[in-house]
């Protein structure tokens, strides 16, 4: 009995720790790093018949989940902290992915089916004679990365500038973001666009000279993804904990009040939107070499909505909630689609309804509820200390 | 040749080390009150779908004055504040802050930075932040994105916050979430947020709505103590409260000024008795 209550107490303490912004976050970072490092070691060092061997398939799956986690975090930054519900973040993810895909396409060189050293296969197939101007330079890794960041960033800036300056908010803004990603999807489906049309970009061979099929490359990609996720997480945490972060929450809760205090709220929104789009683009860039394909389906409005569900499940406005939510829901999706491929959308819908009704704060909110008894006590203690409150005017007169 | 010399002279003038470039010098931002008047509103008209919320309104407020605005529901009091703070564009008329600043040429954020603070009719504070952080966000200073990212609290700023906390009597609620405050405390916090910005002109819309008699009394003390240092315009329905703080009262009716004077003068004005006080009797 005693041991039991001890255990419960310990559990609550861990949960409370996790709840505090600083500590819980470092714990998450630690767990992420430890897990991926252990998985990588198990893949590279253990023989394939060992009980602890981690298959390369699992490594890649994990890398993919972590890319989704980064995308979810990008959505959480603007939705959870600034109240901008973007249903089009898949667009920035896909644009980042296409940037990386173009680089990987150029890396194929003359190893394609048609053996053309300059033109990717689909261009040869379309009878194009030369590379379109926007493909120039994409054979350079640094240039491709730059473009994969600059294009989504610029798009986010222009979109945000137009939308926030005209004070579009709420449902209208969400619909506009859906329209944005839908329009891009239709555009990328067209063969004349020069991005491979329906089939997208695929059949990649290597990245920076390393074979994409090799175990070591896969492991390296997973580790890079983890590292960038951690960096993005720590940067974002620093931002939301700065005065900037407090202004952003203020804009979410009472935009007019913030404006009448002298803040140009639309500028805050635009820059936060751009930052968030850049993180989504990085996620997309990391995603493509690991899954080996990018096609217009990534722009599908449904994808962007799914991201919102991940964030809602994990709990918005916490950053770590988004990461945990993305990992859990995607794991569930992998498991579920293996059993019932057609049922996933229904399951996702049901999940969203359940979370909205019973867990409005998501899993992170559940953690907070566990730790609440303590915080209520703390608040009460503070209240006792401050029983006399009122206005004193002497200081003003003096 | 002489042209060239002239050009070189101009260029040398521009590159002088001991002067700042003219476009880098911050513009004169404080209102010129040499005529004692800080707010000039002339011939203001605002209509919403044909309904005239403000109708040829003229109002002058002296520097350091405490002015009460009264008027029935829908008289246009809040609309007037909306025009002054740049929220609502007026159809015609002029609004000057001092003799030198045209308020109609600025937007909400700029007007706030010029030193006009506004309390909303419905108390609005940042509920997810602590009282302390509410005041921190309200401090005077740069409100740009980059400076917010790199900002750290200076000792001058934290002293100012302490000072304001003392004025509004919320020292002990410093680390409480603003959302957990009582209605009256939220009203005070919002006034404190205005004070933290050290404004010249305070527009206060219905400060004692929902307050107990005792809280209202303290609010009255606070507002009277602010006059002199700041110019304060208070909108209030509570006649008891207005009587306790008022020096000059302006009565609005259907978007224009009906009467102006001391409380007694206004209450004995036949027009006012007819259209405003008469309604209550
Ligand atoms: N945005 C708007 N659109 C249409 N009508 C408006 C708008 N804002 C105010 N009005 C109308 O203008 C009139 C004046 O409103 P205002 O809010 O200024 O009144 P008020 O004097 O502040 O009243 P109260 O004492 O109830 O606060 C009202 O009839 C109101 O319905
Ligand atoms: Mg009003």
mmCIF file of C-alpha atoms in Angstrom, chain B residues 169-276:
data_model
loop_
_atom_site.group_PDB
_atom_site.id
_atom_site.type_symbol
_atom_site.label_atom_id
_atom_site.label_comp_id
_atom_site.label_asym_id
_atom_site.label_seq_id
_atom_site.Cartn_x
_atom_site.Cartn_y
_atom_site.Cartn_z
ATOM 1 C CA UNK B 169 -2.870 48.134 -5.716
ATOM 2 C CA UNK B 170 -2.050 44.787 -7.277
ATOM 3 C CA UNK B 171 1.423 44.262 -5.748
ATOM 4 C CA UNK B 172 0.376 40.961 -4.274
ATOM 5 C CA UNK B 173 -1.226 39.700 -7.441
ATOM 6 C CA UNK B 174 1.995 40.289 -9.368
ATOM 7 C CA UNK B 175 2.482 36.676 -10.440
ATOM 8 C CA UNK B 176 -1.168 35.754 -10.745
ATOM 9 C CA UNK B 177 -2.615 35.080 -14.156
ATOM 10 C CA UNK B 178 -4.622 38.070 -15.301
ATOM 11 C CA UNK B 179 -7.437 35.714 -16.241
ATOM 12 C CA UNK B 180 -7.811 34.757 -12.572
ATOM 13 C CA UNK B 181 -8.377 38.339 -11.402
ATOM 14 C CA UNK B 182 -11.764 39.621 -10.318
ATOM 15 C CA UNK B 183 -13.676 41.898 -12.645
ATOM 16 C CA UNK B 184 -12.710 45.018 -10.721
ATOM 17 C CA UNK B 185 -9.049 43.996 -10.578
ATOM 18 C CA UNK B 186 -9.048 43.513 -14.339
ATOM 19 C CA UNK B 187 -10.338 47.057 -14.747
ATOM 20 C CA UNK B 188 -7.493 48.310 -12.557
ATOM 21 C CA UNK B 189 -4.940 46.213 -14.372
ATOM 22 C CA UNK B 190 -6.070 47.669 -17.663
ATOM 23 C CA UNK B 191 -5.711 51.183 -16.288
ATOM 24 C CA UNK B 192 -2.286 50.152 -14.993
ATOM 25 C CA UNK B 193 -1.335 48.956 -18.463
ATOM 26 C CA UNK B 194 -2.141 52.398 -19.799
ATOM 27 C CA UNK B 195 -0.092 54.034 -17.054
ATOM 28 C CA UNK B 196 2.899 51.788 -17.740
ATOM 29 C CA UNK B 197 3.120 53.363 -21.177
ATOM 30 C CA UNK B 198 3.282 56.846 -19.616
ATOM 31 C CA UNK B 199 0.696 58.383 -21.926
ATOM 32 C CA UNK B 200 -0.211 62.048 -22.287
ATOM 33 C CA UNK B 201 -3.881 61.373 -22.846
ATOM 34 C CA UNK B 202 -5.949 58.598 -21.272
ATOM 35 C CA UNK B 203 -9.316 57.584 -22.684
ATOM 36 C CA UNK B 204 -11.202 55.523 -20.156
ATOM 37 C CA UNK B 205 -14.455 53.885 -21.180
ATOM 38 C CA UNK B 206 -16.745 52.932 -18.273
ATOM 39 C CA UNK B 207 -14.130 52.215 -15.604
ATOM 40 C CA UNK B 208 -16.498 51.327 -12.773
ATOM 41 C CA UNK B 209 -18.917 49.082 -14.643
ATOM 42 C CA UNK B 210 -19.351 45.970 -12.501
ATOM 43 C CA UNK B 211 -17.431 47.338 -9.518
ATOM 44 C CA UNK B 212 -18.598 47.377 -5.930
ATOM 45 C CA UNK B 213 -19.214 50.775 -4.328
ATOM 46 C CA UNK B 214 -15.943 50.556 -2.439
ATOM 47 C CA UNK B 215 -13.970 49.629 -5.554
ATOM 48 C CA UNK B 216 -15.613 52.476 -7.440
ATOM 49 C CA UNK B 217 -14.591 54.892 -4.748
ATOM 50 C CA UNK B 218 -10.964 53.803 -5.016
ATOM 51 C CA UNK B 219 -11.119 54.108 -8.776
ATOM 52 C CA UNK B 220 -12.427 57.645 -8.394
ATOM 53 C CA UNK B 221 -9.469 58.493 -6.164
ATOM 54 C CA UNK B 222 -7.073 57.009 -8.683
ATOM 55 C CA UNK B 223 -8.517 58.908 -11.633
ATOM 56 C CA UNK B 224 -8.568 62.262 -9.848
ATOM 57 C CA UNK B 225 -4.971 61.711 -8.799
ATOM 58 C CA UNK B 226 -3.974 61.128 -12.424
ATOM 59 C CA UNK B 227 -5.335 64.455 -13.624
ATOM 60 C CA UNK B 228 -2.687 67.139 -13.898
ATOM 61 C CA UNK B 229 0.046 64.676 -14.806
ATOM 62 C CA UNK B 230 -2.055 63.211 -17.594
ATOM 63 C CA UNK B 231 -5.096 64.388 -19.440
ATOM 64 C CA UNK B 232 -7.957 62.023 -18.686
ATOM 65 C CA UNK B 233 -11.260 61.574 -20.495
ATOM 66 C CA UNK B 234 -13.691 59.314 -18.679
ATOM 67 C CA UNK B 235 -16.922 57.920 -20.076
ATOM 68 C CA UNK B 236 -19.299 56.755 -17.392
ATOM 69 C CA UNK B 237 -22.991 56.072 -16.862
ATOM 70 C CA UNK B 238 -22.817 56.031 -13.083
ATOM 71 C CA UNK B 239 -23.920 59.557 -12.126
ATOM 72 C CA UNK B 240 -22.796 59.153 -8.537
ATOM 73 C CA UNK B 241 -19.322 58.367 -9.812
ATOM 74 C CA UNK B 242 -19.281 61.223 -12.300
ATOM 75 C CA UNK B 243 -20.354 63.660 -9.600
ATOM 76 C CA UNK B 244 -17.525 62.472 -7.369
ATOM 77 C CA UNK B 245 -14.761 63.069 -9.912
ATOM 78 C CA UNK B 246 -16.114 65.594 -12.368
ATOM 79 C CA UNK B 247 -14.798 69.061 -12.876
ATOM 80 C CA UNK B 248 -16.074 69.547 -16.391
ATOM 81 C CA UNK B 249 -18.783 67.375 -17.858
ATOM 82 C CA UNK B 250 -19.673 67.082 -21.525
ATOM 83 C CA UNK B 251 -23.034 65.660 -22.468
ATOM 84 C CA UNK B 252 -23.298 63.848 -25.789
ATOM 85 C CA UNK B 253 -26.610 63.317 -27.460
ATOM 86 C CA UNK B 254 -27.165 61.618 -30.802
ATOM 87 C CA UNK B 255 -23.580 62.139 -31.849
ATOM 88 C CA UNK B 256 -23.085 65.768 -30.935
ATOM 89 C CA UNK B 257 -22.326 67.843 -27.871
ATOM 90 C CA UNK B 258 -25.483 68.904 -26.107
ATOM 91 C CA UNK B 259 -24.046 70.754 -23.120
ATOM 92 C CA UNK B 260 -20.800 71.361 -21.329
ATOM 93 C CA UNK B 261 -19.990 72.727 -17.874
ATOM 94 C CA UNK B 262 -19.812 71.727 -14.245
ATOM 95 C CA UNK B 263 -22.035 68.929 -13.034
ATOM 96 C CA UNK B 264 -24.518 71.389 -11.536
ATOM 97 C CA UNK B 265 -24.650 73.538 -14.646
ATOM 98 C CA UNK B 266 -25.219 70.502 -16.787
ATOM 99 C CA UNK B 267 -27.881 69.060 -14.551
ATOM 100 C CA UNK B 268 -29.799 72.320 -14.588
ATOM 101 C CA UNK B 269 -29.518 72.755 -18.335
ATOM 102 C CA UNK B 270 -33.069 72.510 -19.745
ATOM 103 C CA UNK B 271 -31.938 70.664 -22.899
ATOM 104 C CA UNK B 272 -30.164 68.061 -20.831
ATOM 105 C CA UNK B 273 -33.088 67.656 -18.491
ATOM 106 C CA UNK B 274 -35.322 67.138 -21.464
ATOM 107 C CA UNK B 275 -33.346 64.617 -23.476
ATOM 108 C CA UNK B 276 -31.154 62.863 -20.992
#
